[in-house]
Short mmCIF file of C-alpha atoms in Angstrom, two decimals:
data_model
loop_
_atom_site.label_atom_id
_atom_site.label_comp_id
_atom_site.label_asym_id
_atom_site.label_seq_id
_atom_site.Cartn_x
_atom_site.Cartn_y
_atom_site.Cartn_z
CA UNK A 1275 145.78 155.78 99.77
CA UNK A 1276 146.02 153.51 97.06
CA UNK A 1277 144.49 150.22 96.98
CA UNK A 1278 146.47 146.99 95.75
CA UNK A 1279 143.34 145.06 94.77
CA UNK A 1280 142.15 148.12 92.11
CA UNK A 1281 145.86 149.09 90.88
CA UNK A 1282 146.29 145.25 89.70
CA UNK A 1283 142.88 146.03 87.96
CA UNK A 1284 143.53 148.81 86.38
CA UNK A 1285 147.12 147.04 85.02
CA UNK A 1286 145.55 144.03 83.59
CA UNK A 1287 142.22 146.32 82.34
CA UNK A 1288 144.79 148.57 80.57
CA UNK A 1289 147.06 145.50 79.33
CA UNK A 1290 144.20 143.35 77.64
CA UNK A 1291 143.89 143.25 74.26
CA UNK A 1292 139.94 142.47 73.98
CA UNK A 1293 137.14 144.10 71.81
CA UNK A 1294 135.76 147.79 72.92
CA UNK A 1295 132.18 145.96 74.15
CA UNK A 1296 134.49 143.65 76.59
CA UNK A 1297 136.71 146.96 77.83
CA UNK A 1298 133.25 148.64 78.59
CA UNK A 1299 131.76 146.03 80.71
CA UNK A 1300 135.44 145.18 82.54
CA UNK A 1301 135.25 149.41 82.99
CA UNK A 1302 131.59 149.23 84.67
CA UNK A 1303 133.28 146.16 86.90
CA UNK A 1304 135.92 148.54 87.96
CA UNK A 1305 133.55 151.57 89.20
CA UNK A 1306 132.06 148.94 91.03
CA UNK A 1307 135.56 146.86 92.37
CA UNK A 1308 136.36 150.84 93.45
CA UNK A 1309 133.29 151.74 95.40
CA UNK A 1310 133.72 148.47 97.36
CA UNK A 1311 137.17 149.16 97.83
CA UNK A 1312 136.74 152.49 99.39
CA UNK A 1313 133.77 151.50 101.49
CA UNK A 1314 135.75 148.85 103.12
CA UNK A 1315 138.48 151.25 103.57
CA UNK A 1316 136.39 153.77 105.63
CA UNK A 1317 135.65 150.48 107.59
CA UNK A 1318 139.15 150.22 108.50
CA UNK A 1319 139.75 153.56 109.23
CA UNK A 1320 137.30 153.93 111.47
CA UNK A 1321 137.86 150.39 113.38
CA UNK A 1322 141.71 151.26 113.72
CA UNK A 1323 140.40 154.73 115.22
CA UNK A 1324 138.18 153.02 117.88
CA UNK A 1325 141.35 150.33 118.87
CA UNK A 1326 141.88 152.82 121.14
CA UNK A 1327 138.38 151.99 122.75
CA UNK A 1328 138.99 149.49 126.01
CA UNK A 1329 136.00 148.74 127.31
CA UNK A 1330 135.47 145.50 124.92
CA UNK A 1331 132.16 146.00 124.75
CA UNK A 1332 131.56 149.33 123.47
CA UNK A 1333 134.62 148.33 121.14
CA UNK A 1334 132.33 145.27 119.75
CA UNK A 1335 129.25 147.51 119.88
CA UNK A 1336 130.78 150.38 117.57
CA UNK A 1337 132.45 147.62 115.80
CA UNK A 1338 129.11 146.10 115.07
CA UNK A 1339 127.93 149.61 114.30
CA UNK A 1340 130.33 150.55 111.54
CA UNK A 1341 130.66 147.40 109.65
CA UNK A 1342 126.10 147.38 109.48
CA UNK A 1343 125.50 150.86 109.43
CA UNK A 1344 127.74 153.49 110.07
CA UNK A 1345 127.86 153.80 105.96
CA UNK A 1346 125.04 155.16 104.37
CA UNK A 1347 126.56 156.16 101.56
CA UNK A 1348 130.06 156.83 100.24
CA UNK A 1349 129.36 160.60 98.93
CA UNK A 1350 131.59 162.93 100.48
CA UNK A 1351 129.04 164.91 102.30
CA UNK A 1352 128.41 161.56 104.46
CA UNK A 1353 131.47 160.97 104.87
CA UNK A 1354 131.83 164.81 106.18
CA UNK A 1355 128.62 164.14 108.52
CA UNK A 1356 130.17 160.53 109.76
CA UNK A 1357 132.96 162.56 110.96
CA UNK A 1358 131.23 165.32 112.58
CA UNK A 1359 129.80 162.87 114.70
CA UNK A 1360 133.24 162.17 116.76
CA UNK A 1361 133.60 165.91 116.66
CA UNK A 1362 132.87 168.66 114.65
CA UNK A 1363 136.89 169.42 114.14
CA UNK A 1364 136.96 166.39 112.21
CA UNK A 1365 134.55 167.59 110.18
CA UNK A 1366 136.36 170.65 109.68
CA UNK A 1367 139.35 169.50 108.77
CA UNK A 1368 138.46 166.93 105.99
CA UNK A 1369 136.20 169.56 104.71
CA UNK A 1370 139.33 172.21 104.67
CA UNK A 1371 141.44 169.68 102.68
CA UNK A 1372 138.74 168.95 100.33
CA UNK A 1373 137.99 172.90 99.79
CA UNK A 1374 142.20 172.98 99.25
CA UNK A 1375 141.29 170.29 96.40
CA UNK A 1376 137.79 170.65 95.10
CA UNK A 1377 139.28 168.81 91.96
CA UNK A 1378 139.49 165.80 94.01
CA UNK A 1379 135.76 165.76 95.10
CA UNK A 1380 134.43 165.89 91.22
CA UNK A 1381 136.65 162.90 90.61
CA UNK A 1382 135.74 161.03 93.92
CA UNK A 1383 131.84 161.42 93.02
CA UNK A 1384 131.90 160.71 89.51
CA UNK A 1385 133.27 157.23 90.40
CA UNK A 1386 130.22 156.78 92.52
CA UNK A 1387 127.92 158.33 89.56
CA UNK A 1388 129.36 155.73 87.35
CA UNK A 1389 128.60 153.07 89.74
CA UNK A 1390 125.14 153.79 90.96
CA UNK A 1391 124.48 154.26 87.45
CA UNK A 1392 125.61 150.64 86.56
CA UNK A 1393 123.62 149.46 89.29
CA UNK A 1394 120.67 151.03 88.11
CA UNK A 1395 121.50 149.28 84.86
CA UNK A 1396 122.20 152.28 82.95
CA UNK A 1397 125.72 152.27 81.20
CA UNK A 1398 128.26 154.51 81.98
CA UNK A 1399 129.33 157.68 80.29
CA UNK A 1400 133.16 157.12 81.28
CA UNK A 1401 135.61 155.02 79.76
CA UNK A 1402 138.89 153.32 81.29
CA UNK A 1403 141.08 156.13 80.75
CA UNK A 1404 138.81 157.75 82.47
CA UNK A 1405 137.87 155.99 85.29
CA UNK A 1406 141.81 155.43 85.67
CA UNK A 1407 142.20 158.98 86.03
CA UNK A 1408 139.36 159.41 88.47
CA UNK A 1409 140.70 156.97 90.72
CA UNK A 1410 144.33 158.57 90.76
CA UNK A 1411 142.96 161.65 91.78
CA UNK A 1412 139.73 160.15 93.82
CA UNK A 1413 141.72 158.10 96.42
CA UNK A 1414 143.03 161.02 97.84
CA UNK A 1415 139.67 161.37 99.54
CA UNK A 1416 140.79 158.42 102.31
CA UNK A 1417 143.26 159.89 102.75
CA UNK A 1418 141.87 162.70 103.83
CA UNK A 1419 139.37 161.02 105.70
CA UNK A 1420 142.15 159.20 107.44
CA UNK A 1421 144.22 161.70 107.96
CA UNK A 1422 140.96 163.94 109.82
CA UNK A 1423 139.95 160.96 111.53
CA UNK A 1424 143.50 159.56 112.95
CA UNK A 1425 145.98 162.83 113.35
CA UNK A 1426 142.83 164.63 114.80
CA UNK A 1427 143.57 162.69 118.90
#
C-alpha cells in the first residue's frame, strides 16, 4: 500500500539539490511524515472494517475508540495484538505473511527506530537512500494488515 503523500516526498527529497545538513533534517522529517502516514492508515483500515457495523452507535463508539486509542503503538507486535482482538485468525494470518517476509518487519521497525529516535532528539543513523528503501519494502506491512483484517469475513 503505497501512500501518495510520502512517494511525492521521497521525489522532491531525492530531486533537491541542497547541502548534506539540509538532506539530513528533510530525512528525519520523512521518518516522521511515514509513521503518521501509516498510523492513519491502520485508522482507515480498521474504520472501513467496522462499516459493516449497523447499529450507529456501536459504529460511533468503536469509531471513537480507534481514532483515541485503539493505537498504542505502530510496532508490529501491536499491530499483531490489535488484530487478535477481532479474532485470533487475524492474528494468525498477518503473523504468517510476516514470517513469509521477515525482511519486511526489520524494514517496517527501523522506520519507527528512526522516528522515535528523532523524537527523542537523537539523530538518526539512516540516510535517504535508506529510509527510501525502508519504506519500499516497509509498506508492505498494511498491506498485510489489510489484507488479515478485510479478506479475513
Amino acid at each position: 500500500m503505497y501512500i501518495e503523500e510520502v512517494d511525492q516526498a521521497l521525489v522532491e527529497i531525492k530531486d533537491s539539490h541542497t547541502n548534506n545538513r539540509i538532506k539530513s533534517l528533510l530525512t528525519q522529517s520523512l521518518v516522521i511524515l511515514i509513521c503518521g502516514q501509516f498510523e492513519q492508515k491502520i485508522k482507515h483500515i480498521l474504520t472501513d472494517r467496522c462499516k459493516s457495523v449497523s447499529d450507529v452507535t456501536i459504529k460511533n463508539f468503536v469509531n471513537d475508540h480507534i481514532h483515541k486509542s485503539a493505537l498504542r503503538s505502530l510496532r508490529v507486535s501491536e499491530l499483531s495484538g490489535l488484530l487478535g482482538r477481532f479474532h485470533p485468525s487475524y492474528k494468525e494470518k498477518f503473523n504468517q505473511k510476516i514470517k513469509e517476509n521477515g525482511q519486511v518487519k526489520t524494514t517496517y521497525e527501523s522506520i519507527l527506530t528512526n522516528r522515535n529516535s528523532v523524537a527523542h532528539g537523537a539523530s538518526i543513523t539512516a540516510t535517504f537512500d535508506e529510509i527510501r528503501m525502508y519504506y519500499e519494502k516497509a509498506h508492505m506491512i498494511l498491506d498485510y494488515f489489510e489484507q488479515s483484517l478485510i479478506m479475513s469475513n
